[in-house]
Amino acid sequence: MSFILQALPYDSSALEPYIDKYTMELHYGKHHNNYVANLNKAIENDKNSQNCCIEDIICNISKYDTIIKNNAGGHYNHTFFWNSLTPYKNKQKLYGNLKDDINSIYGSFENFKNEFSKNALSVFGSGWTWLIIKDNKLKISSTINQDNPMMDLAKDRGIPILGIDLWEHAYYLKYQNRRIDYINAFFNIINWDNIVKRFNEYCLSKN
Ligand code: MN3
């Protein structure tokens, strides 16, 4: 058994004009595909890891070498990212307990967006900014490279419910050095329906 590159949940041009088709094709078809291929190569002779789910590898990443960390992280993070975005307007609305929590912690959605964007702008080099649940509370946090907050090596360990890819391959063709324009575009296509579901799943698992 090996890991597979799942189909995108929408057409590669569906997120235009916010994320262009060519960027999506390269990002998904080349970058994400390479993480999957390299992960499979790295665990070729490791039957135990081949039978693990990707979450198990991520949560116990300190047992693995850097090649596996980078590529398992790359695979997990990108699957998570594609499912954090949507072209469908009816899925782009924040609601429920997550909406209430964001409003009560950050004061307003605008403030949350500003805090998240500020964090994403401050990531130096390649990495990710996340909205995580840590100690039962929402928190904005970042990781470098393809690290993920669920990794047992993470400085700020938590459950991610939203994440933005800040590698230049995610935006450079369309936005060049204007990372803030990409971050603003990202906010137009967030699949809040899925983010709320991730949040609710976590809350249910705690009860
Ligand atoms: Mn990427």
Coordinates of C-alpha atoms and ligand atoms in Angstrom, one line a residue:
M1 CA 0.0 0.0 0.0
S2 CA 1.2 3.5 -0.6
F3 CA -0.1 7.1 -0.4
I4 CA -2.1 8.5 -3.2
L5 CA -2.7 12.0 -4.6
Q6 CA -6.5 12.5 -4.2
A7 CA -8.3 14.4 -6.9
L8 CA -8.8 18.1 -6.3
P9 CA -12.3 18.8 -4.9
Y10 CA -12.9 21.3 -7.8
D11 CA -11.6 22.1 -11.3
S12 CA -8.1 23.7 -11.4
S13 CA -9.5 26.9 -12.9
A14 CA -12.4 27.0 -10.4
L15 CA -10.7 29.4 -7.9
E16 CA -10.0 32.1 -10.5
P17 CA -9.4 35.0 -10.3
Y18 CA -8.1 34.5 -6.8
I19 CA -5.8 31.5 -7.6
D20 CA -5.1 31.1 -11.3
K21 CA -5.4 27.8 -13.2
Y22 CA -1.6 27.6 -14.1
T23 CA -0.6 28.0 -10.4
M24 CA -3.1 25.3 -9.4
E25 CA -1.9 22.9 -12.1
L26 CA 1.7 23.3 -11.0
H27 CA 1.0 23.4 -7.3
Y28 CA -1.2 20.3 -7.2
G29 CA 0.1 18.4 -10.2
K30 CA 3.8 19.0 -9.6
H31 CA 4.5 20.1 -6.1
H32 CA 1.9 18.0 -4.2
N33 CA 2.4 15.1 -6.5
N34 CA 6.1 15.2 -5.7
Y35 CA 5.5 15.1 -2.0
V36 CA 3.4 12.0 -2.5
A37 CA 5.9 10.3 -4.8
N38 CA 8.9 11.2 -2.5
L39 CA 7.0 10.0 0.6
N40 CA 6.2 6.7 -1.1
K41 CA 9.8 6.3 -2.1
A42 CA 11.0 7.1 1.4
I43 CA 8.9 4.4 3.0
E44 CA 9.3 1.8 0.2
N45 CA 10.9 -0.7 2.5
D46 CA 9.0 0.2 5.6
K47 CA 5.9 -2.0 5.8
N48 CA 4.8 -0.4 9.2
S49 CA 4.7 3.1 7.8
Q50 CA 3.0 2.0 4.6
N51 CA 0.1 0.8 6.6
C52 CA -0.1 3.9 8.8
C53 CA -2.5 6.6 8.1
I54 CA -0.9 9.9 7.3
E55 CA -2.2 11.5 10.5
D56 CA -0.3 8.8 12.5
I57 CA 2.9 9.6 10.8
I58 CA 2.4 13.3 11.3
C59 CA 1.5 13.0 15.0
N60 CA 4.6 10.8 15.6
I61 CA 7.0 12.5 13.2
S62 CA 9.9 12.5 15.7
K63 CA 10.3 8.8 14.9
Y64 CA 11.1 9.6 11.3
D65 CA 13.9 11.2 9.3
T66 CA 13.8 14.7 7.7
I67 CA 12.9 13.4 4.2
I68 CA 9.8 11.7 5.6
K69 CA 9.0 14.7 7.7
N70 CA 9.1 17.1 4.8
N71 CA 7.2 14.9 2.4
A72 CA 4.6 13.5 4.8
G73 CA 4.0 17.1 5.9
G74 CA 3.9 18.3 2.3
H75 CA 1.3 15.6 1.5
Y76 CA -0.9 16.2 4.6
N77 CA -0.7 20.0 4.4
H78 CA -1.7 20.2 0.7
T79 CA -4.6 17.8 1.0
F80 CA -5.7 20.0 4.0
F81 CA -5.2 23.1 2.0
W82 CA -7.2 22.1 -1.1
N83 CA -10.1 21.2 1.2
S84 CA -9.8 24.5 3.0
L85 CA -10.7 26.3 -0.3
T86 CA -13.9 26.4 -2.4
P87 CA -15.3 28.2 -5.4
Y88 CA -18.8 27.7 -4.1
K89 CA -20.3 30.8 -2.5
N90 CA -22.7 28.8 -0.2
K91 CA -19.7 27.2 1.5
Q92 CA -17.8 30.5 2.0
K93 CA -19.9 31.6 5.0
L94 CA -18.7 31.3 8.6
Y95 CA -21.4 30.2 11.1
G96 CA -22.1 28.5 14.4
N97 CA -19.9 28.1 17.4
L98 CA -16.8 28.8 15.4
K99 CA -18.1 32.2 14.3
D100 CA -19.1 33.0 18.0
D101 CA -15.6 31.9 19.2
I102 CA -13.8 34.0 16.6
N103 CA -15.9 37.0 17.5
S104 CA -15.4 36.6 21.2
I105 CA -11.6 36.0 21.0
Y106 CA -10.7 38.5 18.3
G107 CA -13.5 41.0 18.8
S108 CA -14.7 40.8 15.2
F109 CA -14.1 38.8 12.0
E110 CA -12.1 41.8 10.6
N111 CA -9.8 41.7 13.6
F112 CA -9.3 38.0 13.2
K113 CA -8.5 38.5 9.5
N114 CA -6.0 41.2 10.4
E115 CA -4.3 39.0 13.0
F116 CA -4.1 36.0 10.7
S117 CA -2.8 38.2 7.8
K118 CA -0.2 39.8 10.1
N119 CA 1.1 36.4 11.1
A120 CA 1.1 35.2 7.5
L121 CA 3.1 38.3 6.4
S122 CA 5.6 37.7 9.2
V123 CA 6.6 34.1 8.2
F124 CA 10.1 34.4 6.8
G125 CA 10.8 32.1 3.9
S126 CA 8.6 29.1 3.3
G127 CA 6.0 28.0 5.8
W128 CA 2.4 28.0 6.8
T129 CA 0.1 30.1 9.0
W130 CA -2.6 28.2 10.8
L131 CA -5.7 28.7 12.9
I132 CA -5.3 25.9 15.5
I133 CA -7.1 24.7 18.6
K134 CA -4.7 24.5 21.5
D135 CA -5.8 23.9 25.1
N136 CA -9.4 24.1 23.9
K137 CA -8.8 27.6 22.6
L138 CA -8.4 29.1 19.1
K139 CA -4.9 30.4 18.3
I140 CA -3.1 31.7 15.3
S141 CA 0.3 30.1 14.8
S142 CA 2.8 29.4 12.1
T143 CA 5.2 26.6 11.1
I144 CA 8.2 26.5 8.8
N145 CA 8.8 24.3 5.8
Q146 CA 6.1 21.6 5.6
D147 CA 5.8 21.3 9.4
N148 CA 2.3 20.9 10.8
P149 CA 1.0 21.9 14.3
M150 CA 0.0 18.2 15.0
M151 CA 3.6 17.1 14.7
D152 CA 5.0 16.0 18.0
L153 CA 8.0 18.3 17.3
A154 CA 5.8 21.4 16.9
K155 CA 6.6 24.3 19.1
D156 CA 2.9 25.3 19.2
R157 CA 1.2 21.9 19.2
G158 CA -2.5 21.9 18.4
I159 CA -5.2 20.8 15.9
P160 CA -5.2 22.9 12.7
I161 CA -8.6 23.9 11.3
L162 CA -7.4 26.4 8.7
G163 CA -4.1 26.9 7.0
I164 CA -2.5 29.1 4.3
D165 CA 0.4 27.9 2.2
L166 CA 3.0 30.6 2.2
W167 CA 5.6 29.0 -0.1
E168 CA 6.2 31.2 -3.1
H169 CA 5.1 28.3 -5.4
A170 CA 1.6 29.0 -4.0
Y171 CA 1.4 32.5 -5.4
Y172 CA 4.4 33.8 -7.2
L173 CA 3.2 33.4 -10.8
K174 CA 0.2 35.6 -10.2
Y175 CA 1.2 37.8 -7.3
Q176 CA 5.0 37.9 -7.4
N177 CA 6.3 39.5 -4.2
R178 CA 2.8 40.8 -3.2
R179 CA 2.1 38.2 -0.5
I180 CA -0.6 40.4 1.1
D181 CA -2.6 40.3 -2.2
Y182 CA -2.5 36.5 -2.1
I183 CA -3.5 36.5 1.5
N184 CA -6.5 38.8 0.8
A185 CA -7.4 36.6 -2.2
F186 CA -7.3 33.5 0.0
F187 CA -9.9 35.1 2.3
N188 CA -12.3 35.2 -0.6
I189 CA -12.3 31.5 -1.2
I190 CA -12.1 29.9 2.2
N191 CA -14.4 26.9 2.6
W192 CA -15.7 28.0 6.0
D193 CA -18.2 25.1 5.8
N194 CA -15.3 22.6 6.0
I195 CA -13.5 24.7 8.7
V196 CA -16.6 24.8 10.8
K197 CA -16.9 21.0 10.4
R198 CA -13.3 20.5 11.5
F199 CA -14.0 22.7 14.5
N200 CA -17.2 20.8 15.4
E201 CA -15.5 17.4 15.0
Y202 CA -12.9 18.5 17.5
C203 CA -15.5 19.8 19.9
L204 CA -17.5 16.6 19.7
S205 CA -14.4 14.4 20.2
K206 CA -13.8 16.3 23.5
N207 CA -17.3 15.6 24.9
Ligands
MN3_1 MN 2.5 24.3 -1.5

